[in-house]
CSV table of C-alpha atoms in Angstrom, one decimal:
chain,number,residue,atom,x,y,z
A,1,UNK,CA,-23.7,-88.7,-29.7
A,2,UNK,CA,-25.1,-87.6,-32.6
A,3,UNK,CA,-25.3,-88.7,-36.3
A,4,UNK,CA,-23.7,-85.3,-37.3
A,5,UNK,CA,-20.7,-85.5,-35.1
A,6,UNK,CA,-19.6,-89.1,-35.6
A,7,UNK,CA,-21.6,-90.1,-38.7
A,8,UNK,CA,-22.0,-93.6,-40.3
A,9,UNK,CA,-19.6,-94.4,-43.2
A,10,UNK,CA,-21.4,-94.6,-46.4
A,11,UNK,CA,-20.6,-96.9,-49.0
A,12,UNK,CA,-18.5,-95.3,-52.2
A,13,UNK,CA,-19.1,-96.7,-55.6
A,14,UNK,CA,-16.9,-95.6,-58.3
A,15,UNK,CA,-17.8,-97.8,-61.0
A,16,UNK,CA,-18.7,-96.1,-64.3
A,17,UNK,CA,-16.7,-93.2,-63.4
A,18,UNK,CA,-13.8,-92.4,-66.2
A,19,UNK,CA,-12.1,-89.5,-64.0
A,20,UNK,CA,-11.9,-88.0,-60.6
A,21,UNK,CA,-12.0,-84.2,-60.2
A,22,UNK,CA,-11.1,-82.9,-56.8
A,23,UNK,CA,-11.5,-79.8,-54.8
A,24,UNK,CA,-8.8,-78.7,-52.4
A,25,UNK,CA,-9.8,-76.5,-49.8
A,26,UNK,CA,-11.6,-78.8,-47.2
A,27,UNK,CA,-11.5,-82.0,-49.1
A,28,UNK,CA,-7.5,-82.3,-49.5
A,29,UNK,CA,-6.3,-80.0,-47.2
A,30,UNK,CA,-7.6,-78.9,-43.9
A,31,UNK,CA,-7.7,-75.0,-44.7
A,32,UNK,CA,-11.4,-74.0,-44.4
A,33,UNK,CA,-11.3,-72.7,-40.7
A,34,UNK,CA,-8.4,-70.5,-41.6
A,35,UNK,CA,-9.8,-69.4,-44.8
A,36,UNK,CA,-12.7,-68.4,-42.5
A,37,UNK,CA,-11.1,-66.3,-40.1
A,38,UNK,CA,-9.0,-64.9,-43.2
A,39,UNK,CA,-12.2,-63.6,-44.5
A,40,UNK,CA,-13.1,-62.1,-41.2
A,41,UNK,CA,-9.9,-60.4,-41.1
A,42,UNK,CA,-10.3,-59.1,-44.5
A,43,UNK,CA,-13.9,-57.6,-43.7
A,44,UNK,CA,-12.6,-56.0,-40.4
A,45,UNK,CA,-10.1,-53.9,-42.3
A,46,UNK,CA,-13.3,-52.1,-43.6
A,47,UNK,CA,-15.0,-52.1,-40.6
A,48,UNK,CA,-17.5,-54.9,-41.7
A,49,UNK,CA,-18.1,-57.4,-39.1
A,50,UNK,CA,-20.3,-60.3,-40.7
A,51,UNK,CA,-21.3,-63.2,-38.4
A,52,UNK,CA,-18.3,-65.7,-38.8
A,53,UNK,CA,-20.7,-68.6,-39.7
A,54,UNK,CA,-21.6,-67.0,-42.8
A,55,UNK,CA,-18.1,-66.5,-44.1
A,56,UNK,CA,-17.5,-70.2,-43.1
A,57,UNK,CA,-20.1,-71.1,-45.6
A,58,UNK,CA,-18.7,-68.7,-48.4
A,59,UNK,CA,-15.3,-70.5,-48.5
A,60,UNK,CA,-15.1,-72.1,-52.1
A,61,UNK,CA,-17.6,-69.9,-53.5
A,62,UNK,CA,-16.6,-67.5,-56.2
A,63,UNK,CA,-14.7,-64.5,-54.5
A,64,UNK,CA,-16.7,-61.7,-56.1
A,65,UNK,CA,-20.1,-63.1,-55.6
A,66,UNK,CA,-18.8,-64.0,-52.0
A,67,UNK,CA,-18.1,-60.6,-51.1
A,68,UNK,CA,-21.3,-59.3,-52.7
A,69,UNK,CA,-23.2,-61.7,-50.8
A,70,UNK,CA,-21.7,-60.3,-47.4
A,71,UNK,CA,-22.5,-56.8,-48.7
A,72,UNK,CA,-26.2,-57.6,-49.4
A,73,UNK,CA,-26.3,-58.9,-45.6
A,74,UNK,CA,-24.7,-55.8,-44.6
A,75,UNK,CA,-26.5,-53.5,-46.3
A,76,UNK,CA,-23.0,-52.4,-47.7
A,77,UNK,CA,-22.5,-50.6,-51.1
A,78,UNK,CA,-19.1,-51.3,-52.0
A,79,UNK,CA,-17.7,-50.5,-55.4
A,80,UNK,CA,-15.6,-52.9,-57.8
A,81,UNK,CA,-12.5,-51.4,-56.5
A,82,UNK,CA,-13.3,-51.9,-53.0
A,83,UNK,CA,-14.4,-55.5,-53.7
A,84,UNK,CA,-11.3,-56.3,-55.3
A,85,UNK,CA,-9.4,-54.9,-52.2
A,86,UNK,CA,-11.4,-57.0,-49.9
A,87,UNK,CA,-10.6,-60.0,-51.9
A,88,UNK,CA,-6.8,-59.3,-52.1
A,89,UNK,CA,-6.5,-58.8,-48.2
A,90,UNK,CA,-8.5,-62.2,-47.7
A,91,UNK,CA,-5.8,-63.7,-49.9
A,92,UNK,CA,-2.9,-62.2,-47.9
A,93,UNK,CA,-4.6,-63.0,-44.6
A,94,UNK,CA,-4.8,-66.8,-45.7
A,95,UNK,CA,-1.4,-66.8,-46.7
A,96,UNK,CA,-0.3,-65.6,-43.3
A,97,UNK,CA,-2.0,-68.4,-41.6
A,98,UNK,CA,-1.5,-71.1,-43.8
A,99,UNK,CA,1.6,-72.1,-42.6
A,100,UNK,CA,-0.1,-74.5,-40.1
A,101,UNK,CA,-2.3,-76.1,-43.0
A,102,UNK,CA,-2.2,-79.8,-43.2
A,103,UNK,CA,-3.6,-82.8,-45.7
A,104,UNK,CA,-6.8,-84.2,-44.5
A,105,UNK,CA,-6.8,-87.7,-43.4
A,106,UNK,CA,-6.1,-90.0,-46.3
A,107,UNK,CA,-5.2,-86.9,-48.9
A,108,UNK,CA,-1.9,-88.0,-49.5
A,109,UNK,CA,-2.7,-91.7,-50.0
A,110,UNK,CA,-5.7,-90.9,-52.4
A,111,UNK,CA,-3.5,-88.5,-54.7
A,112,UNK,CA,-0.5,-91.0,-54.4
A,113,UNK,CA,-2.9,-94.0,-55.5
A,114,UNK,CA,-4.2,-91.9,-58.2
A,115,UNK,CA,-0.7,-90.8,-59.7
A,116,UNK,CA,0.3,-94.6,-59.3
A,117,UNK,CA,-2.8,-95.7,-61.2
A,118,UNK,CA,-2.6,-94.0,-64.3
A,119,UNK,CA,-6.0,-93.0,-64.1
A,120,UNK,CA,-7.4,-89.7,-65.2
A,121,UNK,CA,-7.8,-87.2,-62.5
A,122,UNK,CA,-7.9,-83.2,-62.2
A,123,UNK,CA,-7.8,-80.7,-59.6
A,124,UNK,CA,-10.6,-77.8,-59.7
A,125,UNK,CA,-10.6,-75.2,-57.1
A,126,UNK,CA,-11.9,-71.4,-56.7
A,127,UNK,CA,-8.5,-70.6,-55.0
A,128,UNK,CA,-5.8,-68.9,-56.8
A,129,UNK,CA,-3.1,-70.6,-59.0
A,130,UNK,CA,-0.4,-69.7,-56.3
A,131,UNK,CA,-2.5,-71.0,-53.5
A,132,UNK,CA,-3.1,-74.1,-55.2
A,133,UNK,CA,0.5,-74.8,-55.9
A,134,UNK,CA,1.1,-74.3,-52.3
A,135,UNK,CA,-1.4,-76.8,-51.6
A,136,UNK,CA,-0.1,-79.4,-53.9
A,137,UNK,CA,3.2,-78.8,-52.3
A,138,UNK,CA,1.6,-79.5,-49.1
A,139,UNK,CA,0.4,-82.8,-50.5
A,140,UNK,CA,3.8,-84.1,-51.4
A,141,UNK,CA,4.4,-82.7,-54.9
A,142,UNK,CA,1.9,-84.7,-56.7
A,143,UNK,CA,0.9,-84.6,-60.6
A,144,UNK,CA,-2.4,-84.2,-61.5
A,145,UNK,CA,-3.3,-84.6,-65.2
A,146,UNK,CA,-5.1,-81.0,-65.1
A,147,UNK,CA,-5.5,-78.2,-62.7
A,148,UNK,CA,-7.9,-75.4,-62.9
A,149,UNK,CA,-7.6,-72.5,-60.6
A,150,UNK,CA,-9.8,-69.7,-59.7
A,151,UNK,CA,-8.0,-67.1,-61.4
A,152,UNK,CA,-8.3,-69.0,-64.8
A,153,UNK,CA,-12.1,-69.0,-65.2
A,154,UNK,CA,-14.6,-66.1,-65.4
A,155,UNK,CA,-17.0,-67.6,-62.6
A,156,UNK,CA,-16.3,-69.7,-59.7
A,157,UNK,CA,-18.2,-72.1,-58.1
A,158,UNK,CA,-21.1,-72.8,-58.1
A,159,UNK,CA,-20.9,-72.0,-61.6
A,160,UNK,CA,-20.1,-75.4,-63.5
A,161,UNK,CA,-17.4,-73.6,-65.6
A,162,UNK,CA,-14.6,-74.7,-63.4
A,163,UNK,CA,-15.7,-78.5,-63.5
A,164,UNK,CA,-16.5,-78.5,-67.1
A,165,UNK,CA,-13.2,-77.4,-67.8
A,166,UNK,CA,-11.2,-79.7,-65.7
A,167,UNK,CA,-13.3,-82.6,-67.6
A,168,UNK,CA,-12.3,-81.1,-71.1
A,169,UNK,CA,-8.8,-81.0,-69.9
A,170,UNK,CA,-8.8,-84.6,-69.1
A,171,UNK,CA,-10.3,-85.6,-72.6
A,172,UNK,CA,-13.8,-86.2,-70.7
A,173,UNK,CA,-17.3,-84.7,-70.6
A,174,UNK,CA,-18.7,-83.4,-67.1
A,175,UNK,CA,-21.1,-86.5,-66.9
A,176,UNK,CA,-18.3,-88.9,-67.2
A,177,UNK,CA,-16.4,-87.4,-63.9
A,178,UNK,CA,-17.1,-87.5,-60.7
A,179,UNK,CA,-16.1,-84.3,-58.4
A,180,UNK,CA,-15.3,-84.7,-55.1
A,181,UNK,CA,-15.9,-81.4,-52.7
A,182,UNK,CA,-16.8,-80.4,-49.4
A,183,UNK,CA,-19.2,-77.5,-50.1
A,184,UNK,CA,-22.6,-76.9,-51.3
A,185,UNK,CA,-20.8,-74.7,-54.1
A,186,UNK,CA,-18.8,-78.0,-55.1
A,187,UNK,CA,-21.9,-80.0,-55.2
A,188,UNK,CA,-24.0,-77.3,-57.3
A,189,UNK,CA,-21.2,-76.5,-59.5
A,190,UNK,CA,-21.0,-80.4,-60.3
A,191,UNK,CA,-24.4,-81.0,-60.9
A,192,UNK,CA,-25.1,-77.9,-62.9
A,193,UNK,CA,-23.0,-79.4,-65.6
A,194,UNK,CA,-24.3,-83.2,-65.2
A,195,UNK,CA,-21.2,-84.5,-63.2
A,196,UNK,CA,-21.5,-87.1,-60.5
A,197,UNK,CA,-21.0,-85.4,-57.0
A,198,UNK,CA,-19.6,-86.6,-53.7
A,199,UNK,CA,-19.7,-84.9,-50.8
A,200,UNK,CA,-17.2,-84.9,-47.9
A,201,UNK,CA,-17.9,-83.5,-44.4
A,202,UNK,CA,-14.5,-82.4,-43.7
A,203,UNK,CA,-15.2,-78.7,-44.7
A,204,UNK,CA,-17.7,-78.2,-41.8
A,205,UNK,CA,-21.0,-78.6,-43.8
A,206,UNK,CA,-23.5,-81.2,-42.9
A,207,UNK,CA,-24.3,-84.3,-44.7
A,208,UNK,CA,-28.0,-83.1,-44.9
A,209,UNK,CA,-26.9,-80.1,-46.6
A,210,UNK,CA,-24.6,-81.6,-49.3
A,211,UNK,CA,-27.3,-84.2,-50.1
A,212,UNK,CA,-29.9,-81.5,-50.3
A,213,UNK,CA,-27.6,-79.6,-53.0
A,214,UNK,CA,-27.6,-82.7,-55.0
A,215,UNK,CA,-24.7,-84.9,-53.6
A,216,UNK,CA,-24.9,-88.6,-54.7
A,217,UNK,CA,-23.4,-89.6,-51.3
A,218,UNK,CA,-21.6,-87.6,-48.6
A,219,UNK,CA,-18.7,-89.4,-46.9
A,220,UNK,CA,-16.5,-88.1,-43.8
A,221,UNK,CA,-13.5,-87.5,-45.8
A,222,UNK,CA,-11.4,-88.3,-48.5
A,223,UNK,CA,-10.1,-91.4,-46.7
A,224,UNK,CA,-13.2,-93.4,-47.4
A,225,UNK,CA,-12.5,-93.0,-51.2
A,226,UNK,CA,-8.8,-94.5,-50.7
A,227,UNK,CA,-10.5,-97.8,-49.7
A,228,UNK,CA,-13.2,-97.4,-52.8
A,229,UNK,CA,-10.4,-96.9,-55.2
A,230,UNK,CA,-8.4,-100.0,-53.9
A,231,UNK,CA,-11.6,-102.2,-54.4
A,232,UNK,CA,-12.4,-101.0,-57.9
A,233,UNK,CA,-10.3,-102.1,-60.9
A,234,UNK,CA,-11.3,-99.5,-63.4
A,235,UNK,CA,-13.8,-96.5,-63.0
B,1,UNK,CA,-28.4,-70.0,-53.3
B,2,UNK,CA,-29.1,-73.1,-50.9
B,3,UNK,CA,-31.5,-73.0,-47.9
B,4,UNK,CA,-28.7,-74.0,-45.6
B,5,UNK,CA,-26.3,-70.8,-46.7
B,6,UNK,CA,-29.0,-68.4,-46.2
B,7,UNK,CA,-32.0,-70.0,-44.6
B,8,UNK,CA,-35.7,-68.6,-44.4
B,9,UNK,CA,-36.4,-67.2,-40.8
B,10,UNK,CA,-38.8,-69.5,-38.6
B,11,UNK,CA,-41.3,-67.9,-36.5
B,12,UNK,CA,-40.4,-68.2,-32.7
B,13,UNK,CA,-43.2,-68.4,-30.2
B,14,UNK,CA,-42.2,-67.8,-26.8
B,15,UNK,CA,-45.5,-68.3,-25.3
B,16,UNK,CA,-45.5,-70.6,-22.3
B,17,UNK,CA,-42.3,-70.3,-21.4
B,18,UNK,CA,-41.3,-68.8,-17.5
B,19,UNK,CA,-37.6,-68.1,-18.0
B,20,UNK,CA,-34.9,-68.2,-20.8
B,21,UNK,CA,-31.6,-69.8,-20.4
B,22,UNK,CA,-28.8,-68.7,-22.8
B,23,UNK,CA,-25.7,-70.4,-24.0
B,24,UNK,CA,-23.0,-67.8,-24.9
B,25,UNK,CA,-20.2,-68.9,-27.3
B,26,UNK,CA,-21.7,-69.2,-30.8
B,27,UNK,CA,-25.2,-67.9,-29.4
B,28,UNK,CA,-24.5,-64.4,-27.9
B,29,UNK,CA,-20.7,-63.8,-29.2
B,30,UNK,CA,-19.2,-64.7,-32.2
B,31,UNK,CA,-16.4,-66.9,-31.0
B,32,UNK,CA,-16.8,-70.4,-32.2
B,33,UNK,CA,-14.1,-70.3,-35.0
B,34,UNK,CA,-11.7,-68.8,-32.8
B,35,UNK,CA,-12.5,-71.6,-30.4
B,36,UNK,CA,-12.2,-74.3,-33.0
B,37,UNK,CA,-8.6,-72.9,-33.8
B,38,UNK,CA,-7.5,-72.8,-30.1
B,39,UNK,CA,-8.3,-76.5,-29.9
B,40,UNK,CA,-6.3,-77.1,-33.1
B,41,UNK,CA,-3.6,-75.3,-31.5
B,42,UNK,CA,-4.0,-77.0,-28.0
B,43,UNK,CA,-3.6,-80.6,-29.9
B,44,UNK,CA,-0.6,-79.5,-32.0
B,45,UNK,CA,1.3,-78.9,-28.8
B,46,UNK,CA,1.1,-82.8,-28.2
B,47,UNK,CA,1.7,-83.5,-32.1
B,48,UNK,CA,-1.9,-84.3,-32.4
B,49,UNK,CA,-3.7,-83.4,-35.5
B,50,UNK,CA,-7.6,-84.1,-35.9
B,51,UNK,CA,-9.3,-82.8,-38.7
B,52,UNK,CA,-10.7,-79.2,-37.8
B,53,UNK,CA,-14.2,-79.9,-38.5
B,54,UNK,CA,-14.2,-82.7,-35.8
B,55,UNK,CA,-12.8,-79.7,-33.3
B,56,UNK,CA,-15.6,-77.2,-34.6
B,57,UNK,CA,-18.1,-80.0,-33.7
B,58,UNK,CA,-16.6,-80.1,-30.2
B,59,UNK,CA,-17.0,-76.6,-29.0
B,60,UNK,CA,-19.4,-76.3,-26.4
B,61,UNK,CA,-19.2,-79.7,-25.3
B,62,UNK,CA,-17.6,-80.8,-21.9
B,63,UNK,CA,-13.9,-80.4,-22.2
B,64,UNK,CA,-12.9,-83.7,-20.7
B,65,UNK,CA,-15.3,-85.5,-23.0
B,66,UNK,CA,-14.4,-83.6,-25.8
B,67,UNK,CA,-10.4,-84.6,-25.6
B,68,UNK,CA,-11.4,-88.0,-24.9
B,69,UNK,CA,-13.6,-88.2,-28.1
B,70,UNK,CA,-10.5,-86.7,-30.1
B,71,UNK,CA,-8.3,-89.4,-28.2
B,72,UNK,CA,-10.5,-92.0,-29.6
B,73,UNK,CA,-10.6,-90.9,-32.9
B,74,UNK,CA,-6.5,-90.8,-33.3
B,75,UNK,CA,-6.2,-93.7,-31.1
B,76,UNK,CA,-4.2,-91.9,-28.6
B,77,UNK,CA,-4.1,-93.0,-24.8
B,78,UNK,CA,-3.8,-89.7,-22.7
B,79,UNK,CA,-3.5,-89.6,-19.2
B,80,UNK,CA,-5.7,-87.5,-17.0
B,81,UNK,CA,-2.9,-85.1,-16.4
B,82,UNK,CA,-2.4,-84.8,-20.1
B,83,UNK,CA,-5.9,-84.4,-20.7
B,84,UNK,CA,-6.1,-81.8,-18.1
B,85,UNK,CA,-3.0,-80.2,-19.7
B,86,UNK,CA,-4.5,-80.1,-23.2
B,87,UNK,CA,-7.6,-78.4,-21.8
B,88,UNK,CA,-5.4,-75.7,-20.1
B,89,UNK,CA,-3.5,-75.1,-23.3
B,90,UNK,CA,-7.1,-74.7,-25.1
B,91,UNK,CA,-8.2,-72.1,-22.6
B,92,UNK,CA,-4.6,-70.3,-23.0
B,93,UNK,CA,-5.0,-70.5,-26.9
B,94,UNK,CA,-8.5,-68.9,-26.8
B,95,UNK,CA,-7.5,-66.3,-24.4
B,96,UNK,CA,-5.0,-65.1,-26.9
B,97,UNK,CA,-7.4,-64.8,-29.7
B,98,UNK,CA,-10.5,-63.6,-28.1
B,99,UNK,CA,-9.6,-59.9,-28.3
B,100,UNK,CA,-11.1,-60.3,-32.1
B,101,UNK,CA,-14.4,-61.6,-30.5
B,102,UNK,CA,-17.6,-59.5,-30.6
B,103,UNK,CA,-21.1,-59.9,-29.8
B,104,UNK,CA,-23.4,-61.8,-32.4
B,105,UNK,CA,-26.0,-59.5,-34.3
B,106,UNK,CA,-29.2,-58.9,-31.9
B,107,UNK,CA,-26.9,-60.2,-28.9
B,108,UNK,CA,-26.6,-56.8,-26.9
B,109,UNK,CA,-30.4,-55.9,-27.9
B,110,UNK,CA,-31.7,-59.3,-26.5
B,111,UNK,CA,-29.8,-59.2,-23.3
B,112,UNK,CA,-30.5,-55.3,-22.6
B,113,UNK,CA,-34.2,-56.2,-23.6
B,114,UNK,CA,-34.3,-59.3,-21.1
B,115,UNK,CA,-32.5,-56.8,-18.3
B,116,UNK,CA,-35.3,-53.8,-18.8
B,117,UNK,CA,-37.9,-56.5,-19.1
B,118,UNK,CA,-37.6,-57.9,-15.2
B,119,UNK,CA,-38.1,-61.2,-16.8
B,120,UNK,CA,-36.0,-64.3,-15.5
B,121,UNK,CA,-33.3,-65.2,-17.5
B,122,UNK,CA,-29.6,-67.1,-17.0
B,123,UNK,CA,-26.5,-67.9,-18.7
B,124,UNK,CA,-25.5,-71.5,-19.1
B,125,UNK,CA,-22.3,-72.3,-20.6
B,126,UNK,CA,-19.5,-74.9,-20.8
B,127,UNK,CA,-16.9,-72.3,-20.8
B,128,UNK,CA,-14.7,-71.3,-17.8
B,129,UNK,CA,-16.3,-68.6,-15.2
B,130,UNK,CA,-13.4,-66.3,-16.1
B,131,UNK,CA,-14.5,-66.6,-20.3
B,132,UNK,CA,-17.9,-66.1,-19.2
B,133,UNK,CA,-17.2,-62.9,-17.5
B,134,UNK,CA,-15.2,-61.6,-20.3
B,135,UNK,CA,-18.0,-62.7,-22.6
B,136,UNK,CA,-20.6,-60.8,-20.2
B,137,UNK,CA,-18.3,-57.7,-20.5
B,138,UNK,CA,-18.2,-57.9,-24.3
B,139,UNK,CA,-21.9,-57.8,-24.2
B,140,UNK,CA,-21.9,-54.5,-22.3
B,141,UNK,CA,-21.9,-55.7,-18.7
B,142,UNK,CA,-25.5,-57.1,-18.5
B,143,UNK,CA,-26.8,-58.8,-15.1
B,144,UNK,CA,-28.5,-61.7,-15.6
B,145,UNK,CA,-30.4,-63.5,-12.6
B,146,UNK,CA,-27.9,-66.5,-12.8
B,147,UNK,CA,-24.6,-67.5,-14.5
B,148,UNK,CA,-23.6,-71.2,-14.5
B,149,UNK,CA,-20.0,-71.8,-16.2
B,150,UNK,CA,-18.2,-75.0,-16.9
B,151,UNK,CA,-16.0,-75.1,-13.7
B,152,UNK,CA,-19.1,-75.1,-11.7
B,153,UNK,CA,-20.5,-78.3,-12.5
B,154,UNK,CA,-19.5,-82.1,-12.7
B,155,UNK,CA,-20.5,-82.6,-16.3
B,156,UNK,CA,-20.6,-80.2,-18.9
B,157,UNK,CA,-23.2,-80.4,-22.2
B,158,UNK,CA,-24.9,-82.5,-23.4
B,159,UNK,CA,-25.4,-83.6,-19.6
B,160,UNK,CA,-28.3,-81.5,-18.5
B,161,UNK,CA,-27.0,-80.8,-15.1
B,162,UNK,CA,-25.7,-77.1,-16.4
B,163,UNK,CA,-29.4,-76.5,-17.7
B,164,UNK,CA,-31.1,-77.8,-14.6
B,165,UNK,CA,-28.9,-75.8,-12.2
B,166,UNK,CA,-29.7,-72.7,-14.1
B,167,UNK,CA,-33.6,-73.2,-14.0
B,168,UNK,CA,-33.1,-73.7,-10.3
B,169,UNK,CA,-31.2,-70.7,-9.6
B,170,UNK,CA,-34.1,-69.1,-11.4
B,171,UNK,CA,-36.5,-70.6,-9.1
B,172,UNK,CA,-37.8,-72.7,-11.7
B,173,UNK,CA,-37.7,-76.2,-13.1
B,174,UNK,CA,-36.3,-77.1,-16.4
B,175,UNK,CA,-39.6,-77.7,-18.3
B,176,UNK,CA,-40.4,-74.3,-17.2
B,177,UNK,CA,-37.5,-72.9,-19.2
B,178,UNK,CA,-36.4,-72.5,-22.8
B,179,UNK,CA,-32.9,-73.1,-23.5
B,180,UNK,CA,-31.3,-71.2,-26.3
B,181,UNK,CA,-27.9,-72.5,-27.8
B,182,UNK,CA,-26.0,-73.1,-31.2
B,183,UNK,CA,-24.7,-76.6,-30.9
B,184,UNK,CA,-26.2,-80.3,-30.5
B,185,UNK,CA,-24.5,-80.2,-27.2
B,186,UNK,CA,-27.0,-77.6,-25.9
B,187,UNK,CA,-30.1,-79.0,-27.5
B,188,UNK,CA,-29.2,-82.6,-25.8
B,189,UNK,CA,-28.7,-80.9,-22.5
B,190,UNK,CA,-31.8,-79.2,-22.6
B,191,UNK,CA,-33.9,-82.2,-23.8
B,192,UNK,CA,-32.5,-84.5,-21.3
B,193,UNK,CA,-33.7,-82.2,-18.6
B,194,UNK,CA,-37.3,-81.6,-20.3
B,195,UNK,CA,-36.4,-77.9,-21.2
B,196,UNK,CA,-37.7,-76.3,-24.6
B,197,UNK,CA,-34.8,-76.0,-26.8
B,198,UNK,CA,-34.2,-73.1,-29.4
B,199,UNK,CA,-31.5,-73.8,-31.8
B,200,UNK,CA,-29.5,-70.7,-33.4
B,201,UNK,CA,-27.3,-71.3,-36.6
B,202,UNK,CA,-24.6,-68.9,-35.6
B,203,UNK,CA,-22.4,-71.5,-34.4
B,204,UNK,CA,-21.9,-73.1,-37.8
B,205,UNK,CA,-24.3,-76.3,-37.2
B,206,UNK,CA,-27.0,-76.9,-39.8
B,207,UNK,CA,-30.6,-76.5,-39.1
B,208,UNK,CA,-31.0,-80.1,-39.9
B,209,UNK,CA,-28.7,-81.2,-37.1
B,210,UNK,CA,-30.2,-78.9,-34.5
B,211,UNK,CA,-33.6,-80.3,-35.3
B,212,UNK,CA,-32.3,-83.8,-35.5
B,213,UNK,CA,-31.1,-83.5,-31.8
B,214,UNK,CA,-34.5,-82.2,-30.7
B,215,UNK,CA,-34.6,-78.3,-31.0
B,216,UNK,CA,-38.3,-77.3,-31.5
B,217,UNK,CA,-37.0,-74.5,-33.9
B,218,UNK,CA,-34.0,-73.2,-35.2
B,219,UNK,CA,-33.6,-69.7,-36.2
B,220,UNK,CA,-30.5,-67.8,-37.8
B,221,UNK,CA,-29.6,-66.1,-34.4
B,222,UNK,CA,-30.8,-64.6,-31.3
B,223,UNK,CA,-31.6,-61.3,-33.5
B,224,UNK,CA,-34.9,-63.4,-34.3
B,225,UNK,CA,-35.6,-63.9,-30.5
B,226,UNK,CA,-35.6,-59.9,-30.1
B,227,UNK,CA,-38.5,-59.7,-32.2
B,228,UNK,CA,-40.0,-62.3,-30.7
B,229,UNK,CA,-39.7,-60.9,-27.1
B,230,UNK,CA,-41.0,-57.5,-28.2
B,231,UNK,CA,-44.2,-59.2,-29.8
B,232,UNK,CA,-44.5,-61.1,-26.6
B,233,UNK,CA,-46.1,-59.7,-23.4
B,234,UNK,CA,-45.4,-62.3,-21.0
B,235,UNK,CA,-43.7,-65.8,-21.3
C-alpha cells in the first residue's frame, strides 16, 4: 500500500479563519469522474479525442480556458462559437449522467454543522448556477450565506475573482477566509487573493500536487473538516 | 499552469533494457476512467458507494484485493461469493462502456515499431484475457511475443508474478526487462521482481506518486517512448 492510495490523515486547524468557502464538485459531491467523461463526450462530438486524464485535470477550471487548453494540445483552431458549443455539450452530457452523483463522505454533516452553527460560509464553484442548485439539493437543501457560480463571474478558477467575490458576500476579505477545494485550480484561486487553501483528495489530484500549488494542508476529504469544526469553538 | 497539469517531458533512456513489458489500461488504451465508473456501478448494485477517487486508484490492481480494500474502507463483510459477484458485475459494466475506448497517443506507433523491430516485447495486465484481446484489437491487431492476463496468475499487481511471468515468456529474467505502466501497482510489481519501472501519467496518477513507488522515470505517455525507441539502436 502506498501513501497516495490511502494517505495518512493530517490534522486540520481552523483557528483564525473567520469564514469558510467551499468548492462543490469533487469537494462536496462525488461528480468529478462523471464530469471528466462528460468532457470526453463533448469533445467526441467534434471528433476530438484528447487523453481522458487531461480532461480529468481540467474539471473545475474556467470552461473557456479548459477548451482552449485542449485545443492547444490538439493543434485545433476552434472559433469562439465552437468553443461555446463544446461547453454547451459538456453541460448537457454532465446533466445526463448526474443522476448517479452523490454527496462525498462527511459533506452533508459538514454543511449541516455549518448551517446550525450560524458561522459565515459560502459556496464558490466554476459550475453553472443550475448545476450548483442541483448539487445543493443533493446535499439536502442547505442554505449557505452566499453562492457564487461560474456564470456570475468573468473568469473562473484559477482566477481569484470567484473566491474574492464569495468572501465579499460574507462581509469578509479573502485573507480572512479558508477555501476548501479538490483541484489545483481551487488552490491557485485561493492563494492568488491571499485566502487560506485547504485541499481535499476526493477529486483525484494527489496530495503533492495540491501542496505544490500552495495548499496549507491536504486532507482526504471534508469528513476530516467535520471533526475539526466540532473541536473548534470559533474560527 | 502547474507542472502537474502539463508536466515537462523527461528524457527516456532504454539502453541496457533487453525486453519491454507493457501494461494495457491507462498505458496503451484510454480506459481508466471507464473502468473507474464500471467499479462504481458494480459497487452500487450491492448498495455500496465508496468515493470514486478511491476506485480510480484501484484500477489495475488485483481485483480481489481491490474489492477487499473497498470492503475495509466501508466496514463491509462480503463473502468470497459476493466479492466474486462484484468483480463479475465490474467486468460486465466495463464491457458495456468500452466501445468508446481508444488507443492513447503514440500507442499504435509504439506497438507497430516494436512489431517491426523484432525486439522482445510482451503485454502484462491485470485485466481478463477477453478484455486484453479486445484491447489488442483496438490497437490494430498487434502480435506481442507474450501476453499475460490477470486470469492466468494467482495474484495480480502489485504482486510481481505477472511481470516475472511475462519476462520468462520472453526468455528473460525480470531485471533484464523494463515494465511500462500508469499505476503505482505496475511500478510496485516491477520493482518487487527487480524490473526497471517506467511510469506514464496517462492513467491519472501523478508523477510524484509513480516516482515515490519506485519508477525510474515518469513520462506523460507512451508517445515519448516511441521517440526513445527510434533513437536507440539496441536495448
